[in-house]
Amino acid sequence: MKGKIHVTIPKILFLSDVDISTPGGAQESMKILMEELGESFEFYLIGPSGKQINKRHRVLNVYKDFIVRGKGPLELMNLTKDLSNEIKKVNPDIIHVQMPSTLVLLNLLFSIGLLSKNVEIVYTDRGVYGKYGKITTLSVNSIIKKANKIVTTTYVNKNNYTELYKDYEKHSRKFEVIYNTAGKIFDSYVDEKSKEIRAKYHIKEKQFVVGFCGRYNEQKNWPLTKEIIETYAKDTNIKFIIVLGSDGTQQNYKDATEYIDSLKGKVGSNKILSFIDITNKEMAELYYAMDCFILTSKWESFGRTAVEAMARKNAVIGTGVDGLSEVIGNKQYIFNTAEEAVNIVDSIMNSREKLIESKEYFYNRYHSLFGYRINIQKYKKLYREILSGIV
């Protein structure tokens, strides 16, 4: 009788700055890769307090988060020791980090000898290189020398490295662009859903619906959103959907609620459909009710919500910042002031032909560049190349 052949499945470890259930691009990306590539790789996750999502999720409940800023020397020392112990238990083939604080901690572990130099490293930069603080920038520059691959989510951010990182030419082969994706739930479109969701929220058949979605913080520039909406105070043909995400604190939730109340006070509650802290599934449905989606961000490394909106056949317009302009891909949908945004909205709203053309452009753009399977296959290829020694 022949003996059994044991095949070792490569281990890939993710590190998360915050509870994995917290909304965010990095968290969603980790969950997508763990779910879809689980047959090819054995995924592990180490994170701070929160609910364990599977048996390979190591939760260090003694820490609210892994954010370095604000932690004293003793707490930081304990955190690096605990993190090192958990990494040793996993004994990963690849560590894939894509959040700033765990990047800093990873560098710290390397520098004090608590992490094997034989482990392969992938770093996905989901921010904007050149706009980080001093410590994060030093950590990024340091990890470039140790990593097998540096992934950026746009060519704009890759170009930032070309221009600002002094040793780029020496490490240029490590850099690769892999666009974000919206996730599996967005890869299929059901025509009947648009009418169904609009009826659910009592939206008139010919009413033009504009959506906004994002965390309630400075980055998303909600004062600019307010300025755009107030322009249409007397226009009965337009309705707005506002979806805000809080940071989990009572104060931020209160501020978000007051912001929505102030909007309704300016333009009337009948013009605003508002939501705070809804699920991804609920958001995926809400996009069906929209004709146009707007991002008013002050900075935006990618713009995940823009891609989600594209997948639901929304016309998408946004500020000309960082990677967002690359994601949108056409200057006629880019603005920098409320007046410019209103002009674009009017051109789409007042022309049926322009509306159809815009919706089709963005829907096709999603499936050609940002589709779920494209993202999955690129990361699968990247991991296999690293494990085979190609990179």
Coordinates of C-alpha atoms in Angstrom, one line a residue:
M1 CA 0.0 0.0 0.0
K2 CA 1.4 3.3 -1.1
G3 CA 1.9 6.0 1.5
K4 CA -0.1 9.3 1.4
I5 CA 1.5 12.3 -0.3
H6 CA 1.3 15.3 2.0
V7 CA 1.2 18.6 0.1
T8 CA 2.2 21.7 2.0
I9 CA 0.0 24.7 1.3
P10 CA 1.9 28.0 1.5
K11 CA 1.0 30.2 4.4
I12 CA 0.2 33.9 3.9
L13 CA -0.2 36.2 6.9
F14 CA -2.1 39.5 6.9
L15 CA -1.6 42.1 9.6
S16 CA -4.4 44.5 10.4
D17 CA -4.1 47.9 12.3
V18 CA -7.7 47.7 13.4
D19 CA -10.6 45.3 13.9
I20 CA -11.1 43.6 10.5
S21 CA -14.8 44.4 10.7
T22 CA -14.1 48.1 10.5
P23 CA -15.0 49.5 7.1
G24 CA -12.0 50.2 4.9
G25 CA -10.3 49.2 1.6
A26 CA -7.5 47.3 3.2
Q27 CA -9.9 45.3 5.4
E28 CA -12.1 44.4 2.4
S29 CA -9.2 43.4 0.3
M30 CA -7.9 41.0 3.0
K31 CA -11.3 39.4 3.4
I32 CA -11.7 39.1 -0.4
L33 CA -8.3 37.4 -0.9
M34 CA -8.8 35.1 2.1
E35 CA -12.2 34.0 0.8
E36 CA -11.3 33.6 -2.9
L37 CA -7.8 32.2 -2.7
G38 CA -8.3 29.9 0.3
E39 CA -7.9 26.8 -1.8
S40 CA -4.5 27.8 -3.1
F41 CA -3.0 29.4 0.1
E42 CA -3.5 29.0 3.8
F43 CA -4.4 32.5 5.0
Y44 CA -3.8 33.8 8.6
L45 CA -4.7 37.1 10.1
I46 CA -3.4 38.9 13.2
G47 CA -5.4 41.8 14.4
P48 CA -6.4 43.7 17.6
S49 CA -9.7 43.4 19.6
G50 CA -12.7 42.3 17.7
K51 CA -14.7 39.2 16.7
Q52 CA -12.8 36.3 15.3
I53 CA -13.8 35.7 11.7
N54 CA -12.3 32.2 11.3
K55 CA -10.0 29.7 13.2
R56 CA -6.9 31.2 11.6
H57 CA -7.7 34.7 12.8
R58 CA -5.5 35.6 15.8
V59 CA -7.2 38.3 17.9
L60 CA -5.0 40.1 20.4
N61 CA -7.9 41.4 22.6
V62 CA -5.6 43.2 25.0
Y63 CA -5.1 45.9 22.3
K64 CA -7.9 48.1 21.0
D65 CA -5.9 48.7 17.9
F66 CA -2.3 48.4 16.6
I67 CA -2.0 52.1 15.9
V68 CA 1.5 53.1 17.0
R69 CA 0.7 56.8 17.7
G70 CA -0.4 57.4 21.3
K71 CA 1.1 54.2 22.7
G72 CA 3.7 54.6 25.4
P73 CA 7.1 52.8 25.4
L74 CA 6.0 49.9 27.6
E75 CA 2.8 49.2 25.6
L76 CA 4.7 49.4 22.3
M77 CA 7.3 47.0 23.7
N78 CA 4.6 44.5 24.8
L79 CA 2.8 44.9 21.4
T80 CA 6.0 44.1 19.4
K81 CA 6.7 41.1 21.6
D82 CA 3.1 39.7 21.4
L83 CA 3.0 40.3 17.6
S84 CA 6.4 38.5 17.2
N85 CA 5.1 35.5 19.2
E86 CA 2.0 35.2 17.1
I87 CA 4.0 35.5 13.9
K88 CA 6.3 32.7 15.0
K89 CA 3.3 30.4 15.8
V90 CA 2.0 30.9 12.3
N91 CA 5.5 30.6 10.7
P92 CA 4.3 32.2 7.4
D93 CA 5.9 32.0 4.0
I94 CA 4.7 35.5 3.1
I95 CA 3.7 38.4 5.2
H96 CA 1.4 40.8 3.3
V97 CA 1.0 44.2 5.0
Q98 CA -1.2 47.0 3.6
M99 CA -1.8 49.3 6.6
P100 CA 0.5 52.0 8.0
S101 CA 0.9 51.1 11.6
T102 CA 1.5 47.4 11.0
L103 CA 4.1 48.5 8.4
V104 CA 5.9 50.5 11.2
L105 CA 5.6 47.5 13.6
L106 CA 6.9 45.1 10.9
N107 CA 10.0 47.3 10.4
L108 CA 10.5 47.5 14.2
L109 CA 10.4 43.7 14.4
F110 CA 13.0 43.4 11.7
S111 CA 15.3 46.0 13.3
I112 CA 15.3 44.4 16.7
G113 CA 15.7 40.9 15.4
L114 CA 12.3 39.5 16.3
L115 CA 11.4 38.6 12.7
S116 CA 13.1 36.1 10.5
K117 CA 14.8 37.7 7.5
N118 CA 13.9 34.7 5.4
V119 CA 10.1 35.5 5.4
E120 CA 8.9 37.0 2.1
I121 CA 7.3 40.5 2.3
V122 CA 4.5 42.1 0.2
Y123 CA 3.6 45.7 0.9
T124 CA 0.5 47.2 -0.7
D125 CA 0.5 51.0 -0.5
R126 CA -3.1 52.1 -0.2
G127 CA -2.3 55.7 0.6
V128 CA -0.4 58.4 -1.3
Y129 CA 3.4 58.3 -1.1
G130 CA 4.7 61.7 -0.4
K131 CA 1.8 62.6 1.9
Y132 CA 2.7 60.4 4.8
G133 CA 4.2 61.5 8.1
K134 CA 7.9 61.2 8.8
I135 CA 7.8 57.8 10.7
T136 CA 5.5 56.2 8.1
T137 CA 7.7 57.5 5.2
L138 CA 10.8 56.1 6.9
S139 CA 9.1 52.8 7.4
V140 CA 7.9 52.6 3.7
N141 CA 11.4 53.5 2.5
S142 CA 12.9 50.8 4.8
I143 CA 10.4 48.0 3.8
I144 CA 11.1 48.6 0.1
K145 CA 14.6 47.3 0.7
K146 CA 13.3 44.2 2.4
A147 CA 10.2 43.4 0.4
N148 CA 9.8 41.2 -2.6
K149 CA 6.9 43.3 -4.0
I150 CA 5.6 46.8 -3.5
V151 CA 2.1 47.1 -4.9
T152 CA 0.4 50.4 -5.6
T153 CA -3.3 50.7 -6.4
T154 CA -2.8 53.3 -9.1
Y155 CA -0.1 54.4 -11.6
V156 CA -0.4 57.8 -10.1
N157 CA 1.0 56.5 -6.8
K158 CA 3.6 54.4 -8.6
N159 CA 4.8 57.6 -10.3
N160 CA 5.0 59.2 -6.8
Y161 CA 7.7 56.7 -6.0
T162 CA 9.4 57.3 -9.3
E163 CA 9.7 61.0 -8.5
L164 CA 10.1 61.1 -4.7
Y165 CA 11.9 57.8 -3.7
K166 CA 15.6 58.4 -4.3
D167 CA 16.5 54.7 -4.7
Y168 CA 13.6 53.9 -7.1
E169 CA 15.8 52.9 -10.0
K170 CA 17.6 50.4 -7.8
H171 CA 14.3 48.7 -6.7
S172 CA 12.1 49.5 -9.7
R173 CA 11.5 45.8 -10.6
K174 CA 9.7 45.3 -7.2
F175 CA 6.9 47.8 -8.1
E176 CA 3.6 46.6 -9.5
V177 CA 0.2 48.2 -10.0
I178 CA -2.9 46.2 -9.0
Y179 CA -6.1 48.1 -9.0
N180 CA -8.6 47.7 -6.1
T181 CA -11.8 46.0 -6.8
A182 CA -15.3 46.5 -5.3
G183 CA -15.7 42.8 -4.4
K184 CA -17.7 39.8 -5.5
I185 CA -21.1 41.3 -4.7
F186 CA -20.6 44.0 -7.3
D187 CA -19.5 41.8 -10.2
S188 CA -23.0 41.0 -11.3
Y189 CA -25.7 43.5 -12.3
V190 CA -29.5 42.9 -12.2
D191 CA -31.5 45.3 -14.4
E192 CA -34.7 44.9 -12.4
K193 CA -33.0 45.9 -9.2
S194 CA -32.9 49.6 -10.1
K195 CA -36.7 49.9 -10.4
E196 CA -37.1 47.7 -7.3
I197 CA -34.8 49.7 -5.0
R198 CA -36.2 53.1 -6.2
A199 CA -39.7 51.9 -5.5
K200 CA -38.6 50.7 -2.0
Y201 CA -37.5 54.3 -1.1
H202 CA -40.4 56.0 -2.9
I203 CA -38.2 57.6 -5.6
K204 CA -40.2 58.9 -8.6
E205 CA -39.5 57.1 -11.9
K206 CA -38.1 60.2 -13.7
Q207 CA -36.4 61.7 -10.7
F208 CA -32.6 62.2 -11.0
V209 CA -30.8 60.7 -8.1
V210 CA -27.3 61.8 -7.0
G211 CA -25.4 59.8 -4.3
F212 CA -22.6 60.5 -1.9
C213 CA -20.9 57.9 0.4
G214 CA -17.9 58.0 2.7
R215 CA -16.6 58.2 6.2
Y216 CA -17.6 61.4 8.1
N217 CA -14.1 62.9 8.3
E218 CA -12.1 65.8 6.9
Q219 CA -10.7 63.8 3.9
K220 CA -14.2 63.4 2.3
N221 CA -14.8 67.2 2.3
W222 CA -18.5 67.2 3.3
P223 CA -18.7 71.0 3.3
L224 CA -18.1 70.8 -0.5
T225 CA -20.9 68.2 -0.7
K226 CA -23.2 70.5 1.1
E227 CA -22.4 73.4 -1.2
I228 CA -23.3 71.2 -4.2
I229 CA -26.6 70.0 -2.7
E230 CA -27.7 73.5 -1.7
T231 CA -27.5 74.6 -5.3
Y232 CA -30.5 72.3 -6.0
A233 CA -32.6 73.4 -3.1
K234 CA -35.5 74.5 -5.4
D235 CA -35.1 71.8 -8.1
T236 CA -37.9 69.2 -7.6
N237 CA -36.4 66.8 -10.3
I238 CA -33.4 65.8 -8.2
K239 CA -33.0 63.7 -5.0
F240 CA -29.9 63.0 -3.0
I241 CA -28.8 59.8 -1.2
I242 CA -26.2 60.5 1.6
V243 CA -24.4 57.5 3.2
L244 CA -22.0 58.4 6.1
G245 CA -19.7 56.0 8.0
S246 CA -18.7 56.9 11.5
D247 CA -15.4 56.1 13.2
G248 CA -17.3 54.1 15.9
T249 CA -17.3 56.9 18.5
Q250 CA -20.5 58.5 19.8
Q251 CA -19.1 62.0 19.0
N252 CA -18.5 61.2 15.4
Y253 CA -21.9 59.6 15.0
K254 CA -23.5 62.7 16.6
D255 CA -21.5 65.0 14.2
A256 CA -22.6 62.9 11.2
T257 CA -26.3 63.1 12.4
E258 CA -26.1 66.8 12.8
Y259 CA -24.6 67.2 9.4
I260 CA -27.5 65.4 7.8
D261 CA -30.0 67.4 9.8
S262 CA -28.4 70.6 8.6
L263 CA -28.7 69.5 5.0
K264 CA -32.3 68.6 5.4
G265 CA -32.9 72.0 7.0
K266 CA -31.4 73.7 4.0
V267 CA -33.0 71.8 1.1
G268 CA -35.9 70.0 2.7
S269 CA -36.1 66.4 4.2
N270 CA -38.0 65.2 1.2
K271 CA -34.9 65.7 -1.0
I272 CA -32.6 63.7 1.2
L273 CA -32.4 60.0 1.8
S274 CA -29.8 59.5 4.6
F275 CA -28.1 56.5 6.2
I276 CA -25.3 56.1 8.8
D277 CA -23.1 53.0 9.3
I278 CA -25.0 50.6 6.9
T279 CA -23.6 47.3 5.7
N280 CA -21.8 46.6 2.4
K281 CA -24.8 44.6 1.3
E282 CA -27.2 47.5 2.0
M283 CA -24.8 49.9 0.2
A284 CA -24.6 47.6 -2.8
E285 CA -28.4 47.8 -3.2
L286 CA -28.5 51.6 -2.7
Y287 CA -26.3 52.2 -5.7
Y288 CA -29.0 50.8 -7.9
A289 CA -31.2 53.7 -6.9
M290 CA -28.6 56.3 -8.2
D291 CA -28.0 57.9 -11.6
C292 CA -24.9 59.7 -10.6
F293 CA -22.3 59.3 -7.8
I294 CA -20.0 62.1 -6.5
L295 CA -16.8 62.0 -4.6
T296 CA -15.8 65.4 -3.1
S297 CA -12.5 64.2 -1.4
K298 CA -9.6 66.4 -0.6
W299 CA -7.3 63.5 -1.2
E300 CA -8.0 60.0 -2.4
S301 CA -5.5 57.2 -3.1
F302 CA -8.0 55.3 -5.1
G303 CA -11.7 55.8 -4.5
R304 CA -13.3 52.4 -3.8
T305 CA -16.8 53.8 -3.7
A306 CA -16.3 55.3 -7.1
V307 CA -15.6 51.8 -8.5
E308 CA -18.6 50.3 -6.6
A309 CA -20.8 53.0 -8.2
M310 CA -19.5 52.2 -11.6
A311 CA -20.4 48.5 -11.2
R312 CA -24.0 49.7 -10.6
K313 CA -24.1 51.8 -13.8
N314 CA -23.7 55.1 -12.1
A315 CA -22.2 58.1 -13.9
V316 CA -19.3 58.9 -11.6
I317 CA -17.7 62.4 -11.0
G318 CA -15.0 63.4 -8.6
T319 CA -12.3 65.8 -7.6
G320 CA -9.1 65.8 -9.5
V321 CA -7.0 64.5 -6.7
D322 CA -4.4 61.7 -6.5
G323 CA -5.5 58.3 -7.8
L324 CA -9.2 59.2 -8.0
S325 CA -8.7 61.1 -11.4
E326 CA -7.0 57.9 -12.8
V327 CA -9.9 55.7 -11.6
I328 CA -12.5 58.0 -13.3
G329 CA -10.3 58.2 -16.4
N330 CA -12.0 61.0 -18.2
K331 CA -11.4 64.8 -17.6
Q332 CA -15.0 65.6 -18.4
Y333 CA -16.1 64.0 -15.1
I334 CA -13.5 65.8 -13.0
F335 CA -14.2 68.9 -10.9
N336 CA -12.5 71.0 -8.3
T337 CA -15.3 73.5 -7.2
A338 CA -19.0 73.2 -6.5
E339 CA -19.8 75.2 -9.6
E340 CA -17.8 72.8 -11.8
A341 CA -19.5 69.8 -10.2
V342 CA -23.0 71.3 -10.7
N343 CA -22.2 72.0 -14.4
I344 CA -21.2 68.3 -14.9
V345 CA -24.3 67.1 -13.1
D346 CA -26.6 69.4 -15.1
S347 CA -25.0 68.1 -18.4
I348 CA -25.8 64.5 -17.4
M349 CA -29.2 65.2 -15.8
N350 CA -30.6 67.3 -18.7
S351 CA -29.6 65.0 -21.5
R352 CA -31.0 61.4 -21.7
E353 CA -28.3 60.6 -24.3
K354 CA -25.5 61.9 -22.1
L355 CA -26.9 59.9 -19.1
I356 CA -27.0 56.6 -21.0
E357 CA -23.5 57.3 -22.5
S358 CA -22.0 58.1 -19.1
K359 CA -23.5 55.1 -17.4
E360 CA -22.3 52.7 -20.1
Y361 CA -18.8 54.3 -20.1
F362 CA -18.4 53.7 -16.3
Y363 CA -20.0 50.2 -16.3
N364 CA -17.6 49.1 -19.1
R365 CA -14.7 50.7 -17.3
Y366 CA -15.4 48.8 -14.2
H367 CA -15.4 45.4 -15.9
S368 CA -12.3 46.1 -18.0
L369 CA -10.1 47.4 -15.2
F370 CA -11.6 46.9 -11.7
G371 CA -13.5 43.6 -12.0
Y372 CA -13.4 41.2 -9.1
R373 CA -11.7 38.3 -10.9
I374 CA -9.0 40.6 -12.4
N375 CA -7.9 41.6 -8.9
I376 CA -8.0 38.1 -7.5
Q377 CA -5.9 36.6 -10.4
K378 CA -3.3 39.3 -10.2
Y379 CA -2.6 38.6 -6.5
K380 CA -2.7 34.9 -7.1
K381 CA 0.0 35.3 -9.8
L382 CA 2.0 37.6 -7.5
Y383 CA 2.0 35.2 -4.6
R384 CA 3.0 32.2 -6.8
E385 CA 5.9 34.1 -8.4
I386 CA 7.3 35.1 -5.0
L387 CA 7.0 31.5 -3.7
S388 CA 8.6 30.1 -6.8
G389 CA 11.5 32.5 -6.5
I390 CA 10.7 34.4 -9.7
V391 CA 10.6 37.7 -7.8

